[in-house]
């Protein structure tokens, strides 16, 4: 299984922390967000990791060269559009089963085994134990499949947690749907649009349930501060304390300051 880590965006809602870096290089509890997601992917046991960067791409490349030299780095030039374009930078080259994941999500390590047990077909990982806001991706299910997925849903049953699995047998379907969506749009569409289109086409998009484990999204300063406090209570729930430390000599300065 190959993991594609989407990390090209400017993270405008997380300014000033993203003034000179992409979200993955913003620190939470003393570590870049990249540390958490790369550690999590290694816990899952993926065979290959591909990071697609864009904004401040060379800083991402430097981080990976020092801390994860086995990770493949790809660069997208236009970071002003939706992250479907980011995904399509890597997707044409894929032949293996995929796990698509974001750089601004921190998952409990206990979720690795939960994820692995639910990877089949096309699976959108969701939960039911959050209060969803206007900017959260909402899912309406039918049986164990996604019927609708959108931030604008009025009624929903689940919240999407930013992670999708595509078995290699379903990769041609997923890729064709992604290419058609991108071609027919202005390029601003998000990757979740692929799942929405597949559901509209009555293709099976399974729901993988991670409820009860907990995860952290870092989209703005309030969420960053909350994440730091949560991680501080039990850091080992979120990262192996022996996971490669970022070279302190070359770390970007942290802007986080809490009273």
PDB file of C-alpha atoms in Angstrom:
ATOM      1  CA  UNK A   1       0.000   0.000   0.000  1.00  0.00           C
ATOM      2  CA  UNK A   2       1.167   3.495  -0.906  1.00  0.00           C
ATOM      3  CA  UNK A   3       0.216   6.592   1.082  1.00  0.00           C
ATOM      4  CA  UNK A   4      -0.263   9.945  -0.634  1.00  0.00           C
ATOM      5  CA  UNK A   5       0.134  12.824   1.811  1.00  0.00           C
ATOM      6  CA  UNK A   6      -1.453  16.057   0.554  1.00  0.00           C
ATOM      7  CA  UNK A   7       0.646  18.990   1.751  1.00  0.00           C
ATOM      8  CA  UNK A   8       0.545  21.718  -0.888  1.00  0.00           C
ATOM      9  CA  UNK A   9      -1.864  24.278   0.544  1.00  0.00           C
ATOM     10  CA  UNK A  10      -1.124  27.684   2.017  1.00  0.00           C
ATOM     11  CA  UNK A  11      -3.110  27.108   5.232  1.00  0.00           C
ATOM     12  CA  UNK A  12      -4.581  30.601   5.216  1.00  0.00           C
ATOM     13  CA  UNK A  13      -6.752  30.044   8.304  1.00  0.00           C
ATOM     14  CA  UNK A  14      -3.683  29.068  10.326  1.00  0.00           C
ATOM     15  CA  UNK A  15      -1.820  32.338   9.800  1.00  0.00           C
ATOM     16  CA  UNK A  16       0.515  33.673  11.156  1.00  0.00           C
ATOM     17  CA  UNK A  17       1.914  30.172  11.740  1.00  0.00           C
ATOM     18  CA  UNK A  18       1.784  29.443   8.003  1.00  0.00           C
ATOM     19  CA  UNK A  19       3.256  32.769   6.916  1.00  0.00           C
ATOM     20  CA  UNK A  20       6.519  31.129   5.853  1.00  0.00           C
ATOM     21  CA  UNK A  21       5.704  27.418   5.884  1.00  0.00           C
ATOM     22  CA  UNK A  22       3.062  24.910   4.918  1.00  0.00           C
ATOM     23  CA  UNK A  23       0.852  23.364   7.601  1.00  0.00           C
ATOM     24  CA  UNK A  24       2.931  20.216   7.879  1.00  0.00           C
ATOM     25  CA  UNK A  25       5.855  22.246   9.211  1.00  0.00           C
ATOM     26  CA  UNK A  26       3.804  24.034  11.868  1.00  0.00           C
ATOM     27  CA  UNK A  27       4.639  22.613  15.286  1.00  0.00           C
ATOM     28  CA  UNK A  28       2.249  21.095  17.804  1.00  0.00           C
ATOM     29  CA  UNK A  29       3.737  20.136  21.173  1.00  0.00           C
ATOM     30  CA  UNK A  30       7.248  20.702  19.872  1.00  0.00           C
ATOM     31  CA  UNK A  31       6.991  18.629  16.698  1.00  0.00           C
ATOM     32  CA  UNK A  32       6.057  19.473  13.102  1.00  0.00           C
ATOM     33  CA  UNK A  33       2.702  18.071  12.068  1.00  0.00           C
ATOM     34  CA  UNK A  34       4.586  16.004   9.493  1.00  0.00           C
ATOM     35  CA  UNK A  35       6.169  14.036  12.353  1.00  0.00           C
ATOM     36  CA  UNK A  36       2.782  12.858  13.572  1.00  0.00           C
ATOM     37  CA  UNK A  37       1.356  11.834  10.213  1.00  0.00           C
ATOM     38  CA  UNK A  38       4.540  10.100   9.023  1.00  0.00           C
ATOM     39  CA  UNK A  39       4.758   8.195  12.312  1.00  0.00           C
ATOM     40  CA  UNK A  40       1.105   7.180  11.910  1.00  0.00           C
ATOM     41  CA  UNK A  41       1.652   5.952   8.359  1.00  0.00           C
ATOM     42  CA  UNK A  42       4.589   3.857   9.515  1.00  0.00           C
ATOM     43  CA  UNK A  43       2.388   2.427  12.283  1.00  0.00           C
ATOM     44  CA  UNK A  44      -0.108   1.398   9.602  1.00  0.00           C
ATOM     45  CA  UNK A  45       2.737  -0.257   7.723  1.00  0.00           C
ATOM     46  CA  UNK A  46       2.492   1.395   4.318  1.00  0.00           C
ATOM     47  CA  UNK A  47       5.132   0.334   1.808  1.00  0.00           C
ATOM     48  CA  UNK A  48       5.714   3.761   0.288  1.00  0.00           C
ATOM     49  CA  UNK A  49       4.917   7.364   1.195  1.00  0.00           C
ATOM     50  CA  UNK A  50       4.544  10.139  -1.368  1.00  0.00           C
ATOM     51  CA  UNK A  51       4.302  13.733  -0.159  1.00  0.00           C
ATOM     52  CA  UNK A  52       2.891  16.284  -2.610  1.00  0.00           C
ATOM     53  CA  UNK A  53       3.974  19.804  -1.689  1.00  0.00           C
ATOM     54  CA  UNK A  54       3.481  23.230  -3.204  1.00  0.00           C
ATOM     55  CA  UNK A  55       3.643  26.266  -0.924  1.00  0.00           C
ATOM     56  CA  UNK A  56       7.190  26.678   0.469  1.00  0.00           C
ATOM     57  CA  UNK A  57       7.982  23.366  -1.196  1.00  0.00           C
ATOM     58  CA  UNK A  58      11.741  23.547  -0.690  1.00  0.00           C
ATOM     59  CA  UNK A  59      11.282  23.712   3.077  1.00  0.00           C
ATOM     60  CA  UNK A  60       9.213  20.541   2.859  1.00  0.00           C
ATOM     61  CA  UNK A  61      11.887  18.894   0.727  1.00  0.00           C
ATOM     62  CA  UNK A  62      14.558  19.878   3.265  1.00  0.00           C
ATOM     63  CA  UNK A  63      12.523  18.449   6.141  1.00  0.00           C
ATOM     64  CA  UNK A  64      11.987  15.155   4.307  1.00  0.00           C
ATOM     65  CA  UNK A  65      15.621  14.852   3.242  1.00  0.00           C
ATOM     66  CA  UNK A  66      16.715  15.163   6.874  1.00  0.00           C
ATOM     67  CA  UNK A  67      13.977  13.216   8.620  1.00  0.00           C
ATOM     68  CA  UNK A  68      12.371  10.843   6.113  1.00  0.00           C
ATOM     69  CA  UNK A  69      14.788  10.330   3.206  1.00  0.00           C
ATOM     70  CA  UNK A  70      12.868   7.258   2.015  1.00  0.00           C
ATOM     71  CA  UNK A  71       9.773   9.379   1.302  1.00  0.00           C
ATOM     72  CA  UNK A  72       9.154  10.492  -2.292  1.00  0.00           C
ATOM     73  CA  UNK A  73       8.497  14.220  -2.743  1.00  0.00           C
ATOM     74  CA  UNK A  74       6.484  15.664  -5.639  1.00  0.00           C
ATOM     75  CA  UNK A  75       5.753  19.349  -6.242  1.00  0.00           C
ATOM     76  CA  UNK A  76       2.689  21.048  -7.664  1.00  0.00           C
ATOM     77  CA  UNK A  77       3.240  24.532  -9.073  1.00  0.00           C
ATOM     78  CA  UNK A  78      -0.252  26.031  -8.696  1.00  0.00           C
ATOM     79  CA  UNK A  79      -1.275  26.059  -5.022  1.00  0.00           C
ATOM     80  CA  UNK A  80      -4.229  28.428  -5.482  1.00  0.00           C
ATOM     81  CA  UNK A  81      -6.722  25.763  -6.526  1.00  0.00           C
ATOM     82  CA  UNK A  82      -8.353  22.809  -4.794  1.00  0.00           C
ATOM     83  CA  UNK A  83      -6.442  19.812  -3.558  1.00  0.00           C
ATOM     84  CA  UNK A  84      -7.742  17.585  -6.353  1.00  0.00           C
ATOM     85  CA  UNK A  85      -4.923  19.011  -8.462  1.00  0.00           C
ATOM     86  CA  UNK A  86      -2.509  18.124  -5.670  1.00  0.00           C
ATOM     87  CA  UNK A  87      -3.726  14.526  -5.713  1.00  0.00           C
ATOM     88  CA  UNK A  88      -3.516  14.332  -9.503  1.00  0.00           C
ATOM     89  CA  UNK A  89       0.173  15.196  -9.312  1.00  0.00           C
ATOM     90  CA  UNK A  90       0.739  11.727  -7.858  1.00  0.00           C
ATOM     91  CA  UNK A  91      -2.287   9.689  -8.931  1.00  0.00           C
ATOM     92  CA  UNK A  92      -1.296   9.015 -12.578  1.00  0.00           C
ATOM     93  CA  UNK A  93       1.846   7.207 -11.407  1.00  0.00           C
ATOM     94  CA  UNK A  94       0.100   4.897  -8.926  1.00  0.00           C
ATOM     95  CA  UNK A  95      -0.404   1.162  -9.461  1.00  0.00           C
ATOM     96  CA  UNK A  96      -0.729   0.015  -5.847  1.00  0.00           C
ATOM     97  CA  UNK A  97      -3.515   0.308  -3.296  1.00  0.00           C
ATOM     98  CA  UNK A  98      -3.644   3.842  -1.885  1.00  0.00           C
ATOM     99  CA  UNK A  99      -4.260   5.611   1.384  1.00  0.00           C
ATOM    100  CA  UNK A 100      -4.885   9.334   0.894  1.00  0.00           C
ATOM    101  CA  UNK A 101      -4.315  11.503   3.952  1.00  0.00           C
ATOM    102  CA  UNK A 102      -3.862  15.169   4.930  1.00  0.00           C
ATOM    103  CA  UNK A 103      -0.923  16.810   6.676  1.00  0.00           C
ATOM    104  CA  UNK A 104      -3.012  18.744   9.223  1.00  0.00           C
ATOM    105  CA  UNK A 105      -4.649  15.765  10.924  1.00  0.00           C
ATOM    106  CA  UNK A 106      -3.194  13.997  13.959  1.00  0.00           C
ATOM    107  CA  UNK A 107      -4.547  10.520  14.639  1.00  0.00           C
ATOM    108  CA  UNK A 108      -4.128   8.445  17.767  1.00  0.00           C
ATOM    109  CA  UNK A 109      -1.670   5.627  17.181  1.00  0.00           C
ATOM    110  CA  UNK A 110      -4.307   3.124  18.322  1.00  0.00           C
ATOM    111  CA  UNK A 111      -6.172   3.896  15.109  1.00  0.00           C
ATOM    112  CA  UNK A 112      -3.519   2.243  12.923  1.00  0.00           C
ATOM    113  CA  UNK A 113      -4.864  -1.262  13.535  1.00  0.00           C
ATOM    114  CA  UNK A 114      -8.459  -0.032  13.218  1.00  0.00           C
ATOM    115  CA  UNK A 115      -7.673   1.462   9.811  1.00  0.00           C
ATOM    116  CA  UNK A 116      -5.866  -1.630   8.527  1.00  0.00           C
ATOM    117  CA  UNK A 117      -8.820  -3.897   9.329  1.00  0.00           C
ATOM    118  CA  UNK A 118     -11.204  -1.769   7.244  1.00  0.00           C
ATOM    119  CA  UNK A 119      -9.178  -1.259   4.073  1.00  0.00           C
ATOM    120  CA  UNK A 120     -11.116  -2.759   1.177  1.00  0.00           C
ATOM    121  CA  UNK A 121     -12.654  -1.493  -2.045  1.00  0.00           C
ATOM    122  CA  UNK A 122     -12.996   2.267  -1.726  1.00  0.00           C
ATOM    123  CA  UNK A 123     -13.353   3.248   1.923  1.00  0.00           C
ATOM    124  CA  UNK A 124     -13.988   6.718   3.346  1.00  0.00           C
ATOM    125  CA  UNK A 125     -13.044   6.801   7.025  1.00  0.00           C
ATOM    126  CA  UNK A 126     -15.609   8.531   9.232  1.00  0.00           C
ATOM    127  CA  UNK A 127     -16.721   8.938  12.823  1.00  0.00           C
ATOM    128  CA  UNK A 128     -19.916   9.723  14.698  1.00  0.00           C
ATOM    129  CA  UNK A 129     -18.625  11.216  17.950  1.00  0.00           C
ATOM    130  CA  UNK A 130     -17.966  14.836  16.971  1.00  0.00           C
ATOM    131  CA  UNK A 131     -20.158  17.903  16.855  1.00  0.00           C
ATOM    132  CA  UNK A 132     -19.741  19.002  13.241  1.00  0.00           C
ATOM    133  CA  UNK A 133     -19.457  22.649  12.246  1.00  0.00           C
ATOM    134  CA  UNK A 134     -19.950  24.470   8.976  1.00  0.00           C
ATOM    135  CA  UNK A 135     -16.439  23.675   7.744  1.00  0.00           C
ATOM    136  CA  UNK A 136     -16.539  19.953   8.570  1.00  0.00           C
ATOM    137  CA  UNK A 137     -17.063  17.385   5.821  1.00  0.00           C
ATOM    138  CA  UNK A 138     -20.364  15.632   6.436  1.00  0.00           C
ATOM    139  CA  UNK A 139     -21.529  12.223   5.243  1.00  0.00           C
ATOM    140  CA  UNK A 140     -24.990  10.756   4.811  1.00  0.00           C
ATOM    141  CA  UNK A 141     -24.859   6.996   4.777  1.00  0.00           C
ATOM    142  CA  UNK A 142     -27.077   4.345   3.250  1.00  0.00           C
ATOM    143  CA  UNK A 143     -26.366   0.989   4.834  1.00  0.00           C
ATOM    144  CA  UNK A 144     -22.589   0.924   5.156  1.00  0.00           C
ATOM    145  CA  UNK A 145     -21.967   3.091   2.105  1.00  0.00           C
ATOM    146  CA  UNK A 146     -21.624   6.812   1.485  1.00  0.00           C
ATOM    147  CA  UNK A 147     -24.778   8.216  -0.083  1.00  0.00           C
ATOM    148  CA  UNK A 148     -23.776  11.892   0.057  1.00  0.00           C
ATOM    149  CA  UNK A 149     -20.654  13.746   1.177  1.00  0.00           C
ATOM    150  CA  UNK A 150     -20.408  17.529   1.397  1.00  0.00           C
ATOM    151  CA  UNK A 151     -19.748  20.313   3.866  1.00  0.00           C
ATOM    152  CA  UNK A 152     -23.147  21.741   2.904  1.00  0.00           C
ATOM    153  CA  UNK A 153     -25.320  18.774   3.916  1.00  0.00           C
ATOM    154  CA  UNK A 154     -28.303  19.732   6.080  1.00  0.00           C
ATOM    155  CA  UNK A 155     -28.753  16.189   7.381  1.00  0.00           C
ATOM    156  CA  UNK A 156     -25.917  13.750   7.975  1.00  0.00           C
ATOM    157  CA  UNK A 157     -25.008  10.598   9.852  1.00  0.00           C
ATOM    158  CA  UNK A 158     -21.205  10.733   9.984  1.00  0.00           C
ATOM    159  CA  UNK A 159     -18.250  13.077   9.771  1.00  0.00           C
ATOM    160  CA  UNK A 160     -15.434  12.382   7.314  1.00  0.00           C
ATOM    161  CA  UNK A 161     -12.003  12.283   8.977  1.00  0.00           C
ATOM    162  CA  UNK A 162      -9.813  13.134   5.986  1.00  0.00           C
ATOM    163  CA  UNK A 163      -8.624   9.646   5.049  1.00  0.00           C
ATOM    164  CA  UNK A 164      -9.595   7.455   2.075  1.00  0.00           C
ATOM    165  CA  UNK A 165      -8.433   3.996   1.035  1.00  0.00           C
ATOM    166  CA  UNK A 166      -8.536   2.813  -2.584  1.00  0.00           C
ATOM    167  CA  UNK A 167      -7.787  -0.826  -3.330  1.00  0.00           C
ATOM    168  CA  UNK A 168      -5.676  -1.324  -6.445  1.00  0.00           C
ATOM    169  CA  UNK A 169      -8.597  -3.147  -8.085  1.00  0.00           C
ATOM    170  CA  UNK A 170     -10.634   0.070  -7.757  1.00  0.00           C
ATOM    171  CA  UNK A 171      -7.827   2.416  -8.753  1.00  0.00           C
ATOM    172  CA  UNK A 172      -8.822   2.679 -12.466  1.00  0.00           C
ATOM    173  CA  UNK A 173     -12.362   3.712 -11.467  1.00  0.00           C
ATOM    174  CA  UNK A 174     -11.143   6.199  -8.867  1.00  0.00           C
ATOM    175  CA  UNK A 175      -8.562   7.688 -11.230  1.00  0.00           C
ATOM    176  CA  UNK A 176     -11.007   8.019 -14.130  1.00  0.00           C
ATOM    177  CA  UNK A 177     -13.516   9.761 -11.865  1.00  0.00           C
ATOM    178  CA  UNK A 178     -10.833  12.133 -10.561  1.00  0.00           C
ATOM    179  CA  UNK A 179      -9.640  13.014 -14.065  1.00  0.00           C
ATOM    180  CA  UNK A 180     -13.165  13.687 -15.315  1.00  0.00           C
ATOM    181  CA  UNK A 181     -13.994  15.890 -12.332  1.00  0.00           C
ATOM    182  CA  UNK A 182     -10.847  17.927 -12.801  1.00  0.00           C
ATOM    183  CA  UNK A 183     -11.413  18.296 -16.538  1.00  0.00           C
ATOM    184  CA  UNK A 184     -15.018  19.412 -16.067  1.00  0.00           C
ATOM    185  CA  UNK A 185     -14.253  21.898 -13.264  1.00  0.00           C
ATOM    186  CA  UNK A 186     -12.252  25.083 -12.854  1.00  0.00           C
ATOM    187  CA  UNK A 187      -9.710  23.153 -10.798  1.00  0.00           C
ATOM    188  CA  UNK A 188     -10.943  24.325  -7.398  1.00  0.00           C
ATOM    189  CA  UNK A 189     -12.688  21.083  -6.478  1.00  0.00           C
ATOM    190  CA  UNK A 190     -11.576  19.147  -3.396  1.00  0.00           C
ATOM    191  CA  UNK A 191     -10.600  15.472  -3.357  1.00  0.00           C
ATOM    192  CA  UNK A 192     -13.806  14.588  -1.485  1.00  0.00           C
ATOM    193  CA  UNK A 193     -15.595  15.470  -4.712  1.00  0.00           C
ATOM    194  CA  UNK A 194     -14.366  12.149  -6.088  1.00  0.00           C
ATOM    195  CA  UNK A 195     -16.206  10.273  -3.345  1.00  0.00           C
ATOM    196  CA  UNK A 196     -19.313  12.384  -3.939  1.00  0.00           C
ATOM    197  CA  UNK A 197     -19.259  11.618  -7.657  1.00  0.00           C
ATOM    198  CA  UNK A 198     -18.713   7.906  -7.087  1.00  0.00           C
ATOM    199  CA  UNK A 199     -21.670   7.845  -4.690  1.00  0.00           C
ATOM    200  CA  UNK A 200     -23.813   9.734  -7.219  1.00  0.00           C
ATOM    201  CA  UNK A 201     -22.806   7.127  -9.809  1.00  0.00           C
ATOM    202  CA  UNK A 202     -24.012   4.415  -7.398  1.00  0.00           C
ATOM    203  CA  UNK A 203     -20.528   3.014  -6.946  1.00  0.00           C
ATOM    204  CA  UNK A 204     -19.788   1.489  -3.555  1.00  0.00           C
ATOM    205  CA  UNK A 205     -17.916   3.836  -1.227  1.00  0.00           C
ATOM    206  CA  UNK A 206     -17.683   1.993   2.065  1.00  0.00           C
ATOM    207  CA  UNK A 207     -17.656   3.750   5.426  1.00  0.00           C
ATOM    208  CA  UNK A 208     -14.754   2.872   7.703  1.00  0.00           C
ATOM    209  CA  UNK A 209     -15.731   3.687  11.278  1.00  0.00           C
ATOM    210  CA  UNK A 210     -13.078   5.095  13.640  1.00  0.00           C
ATOM    211  CA  UNK A 211     -15.516   6.353  16.282  1.00  0.00           C
ATOM    212  CA  UNK A 212     -14.349   6.224  19.870  1.00  0.00           C
ATOM    213  CA  UNK A 213     -10.644   6.705  19.223  1.00  0.00           C
ATOM    214  CA  UNK A 214     -10.310  10.441  18.666  1.00  0.00           C
ATOM    215  CA  UNK A 215      -8.225  12.506  16.299  1.00  0.00           C
ATOM    216  CA  UNK A 216      -7.181  16.133  15.981  1.00  0.00           C
ATOM    217  CA  UNK A 217      -7.616  18.542  13.084  1.00  0.00           C
ATOM    218  CA  UNK A 218      -5.505  21.682  12.979  1.00  0.00           C
ATOM    219  CA  UNK A 219      -7.145  24.223  10.716  1.00  0.00           C
ATOM    220  CA  UNK A 220      -6.806  27.395  12.793  1.00  0.00           C
ATOM    221  CA  UNK A 221      -5.057  28.800  15.860  1.00  0.00           C
ATOM    222  CA  UNK A 222      -7.775  27.682  18.270  1.00  0.00           C
ATOM    223  CA  UNK A 223      -7.482  24.084  17.061  1.00  0.00           C
ATOM    224  CA  UNK A 224      -3.685  24.237  17.237  1.00  0.00           C
ATOM    225  CA  UNK A 225      -3.743  25.368  20.865  1.00  0.00           C
ATOM    226  CA  UNK A 226      -6.349  22.728  21.742  1.00  0.00           C
ATOM    227  CA  UNK A 227      -4.279  20.033  20.012  1.00  0.00           C
ATOM    228  CA  UNK A 228      -1.158  20.995  21.950  1.00  0.00           C
ATOM    229  CA  UNK A 229      -3.015  20.715  25.232  1.00  0.00           C
ATOM    230  CA  UNK A 230      -4.486  17.343  24.286  1.00  0.00           C
ATOM    231  CA  UNK A 231      -1.158  15.902  23.133  1.00  0.00           C
ATOM    232  CA  UNK A 232       0.595  17.171  26.270  1.00  0.00           C
ATOM    233  CA  UNK A 233      -1.684  15.002  28.424  1.00  0.00           C
ATOM    234  CA  UNK A 234      -0.312  11.809  26.851  1.00  0.00           C
ATOM    235  CA  UNK A 235       2.144  12.354  23.967  1.00  0.00           C
ATOM    236  CA  UNK A 236       2.735   8.632  23.390  1.00  0.00           C
ATOM    237  CA  UNK A 237      -0.888   8.235  22.290  1.00  0.00           C
ATOM    238  CA  UNK A 238      -0.084  10.352  19.252  1.00  0.00           C
ATOM    239  CA  UNK A 239       3.556   9.662  18.411  1.00  0.00           C
ATOM    240  CA  UNK A 240       6.343   7.234  19.193  1.00  0.00           C
ATOM    241  CA  UNK A 241       8.635   9.196  21.496  1.00  0.00           C
ATOM    242  CA  UNK A 242      11.574   7.616  19.665  1.00  0.00           C
ATOM    243  CA  UNK A 243      10.335   8.770  16.263  1.00  0.00           C
ATOM    244  CA  UNK A 244      13.127  10.664  14.515  1.00  0.00           C
ATOM    245  CA  UNK A 245      13.400  14.138  15.958  1.00  0.00           C
ATOM    246  CA  UNK A 246      13.642  17.019  13.545  1.00  0.00           C
ATOM    247  CA  UNK A 247      17.229  18.275  13.455  1.00  0.00           C
ATOM    248  CA  UNK A 248      17.022  21.115  15.972  1.00  0.00           C
ATOM    249  CA  UNK A 249      19.760  23.070  14.244  1.00  0.00           C
ATOM    250  CA  UNK A 250      17.634  23.365  11.121  1.00  0.00           C
ATOM    251  CA  UNK A 251      14.153  23.617  12.613  1.00  0.00           C
ATOM    252  CA  UNK A 252      11.962  26.518  11.646  1.00  0.00           C
ATOM    253  CA  UNK A 253      11.191  28.709  14.650  1.00  0.00           C
ATOM    254  CA  UNK A 254       7.891  27.945  16.348  1.00  0.00           C
ATOM    255  CA  UNK A 255       5.405  30.801  16.567  1.00  0.00           C
ATOM    256  CA  UNK A 256       3.214  29.110  19.162  1.00  0.00           C
ATOM    257  CA  UNK A 257       3.131  30.805  22.537  1.00  0.00           C
ATOM    258  CA  UNK A 258       0.656  29.831  25.244  1.00  0.00           C
ATOM    259  CA  UNK A 259      -0.019  31.432  28.568  1.00  0.00           C
TER     260      UNK A 259
END
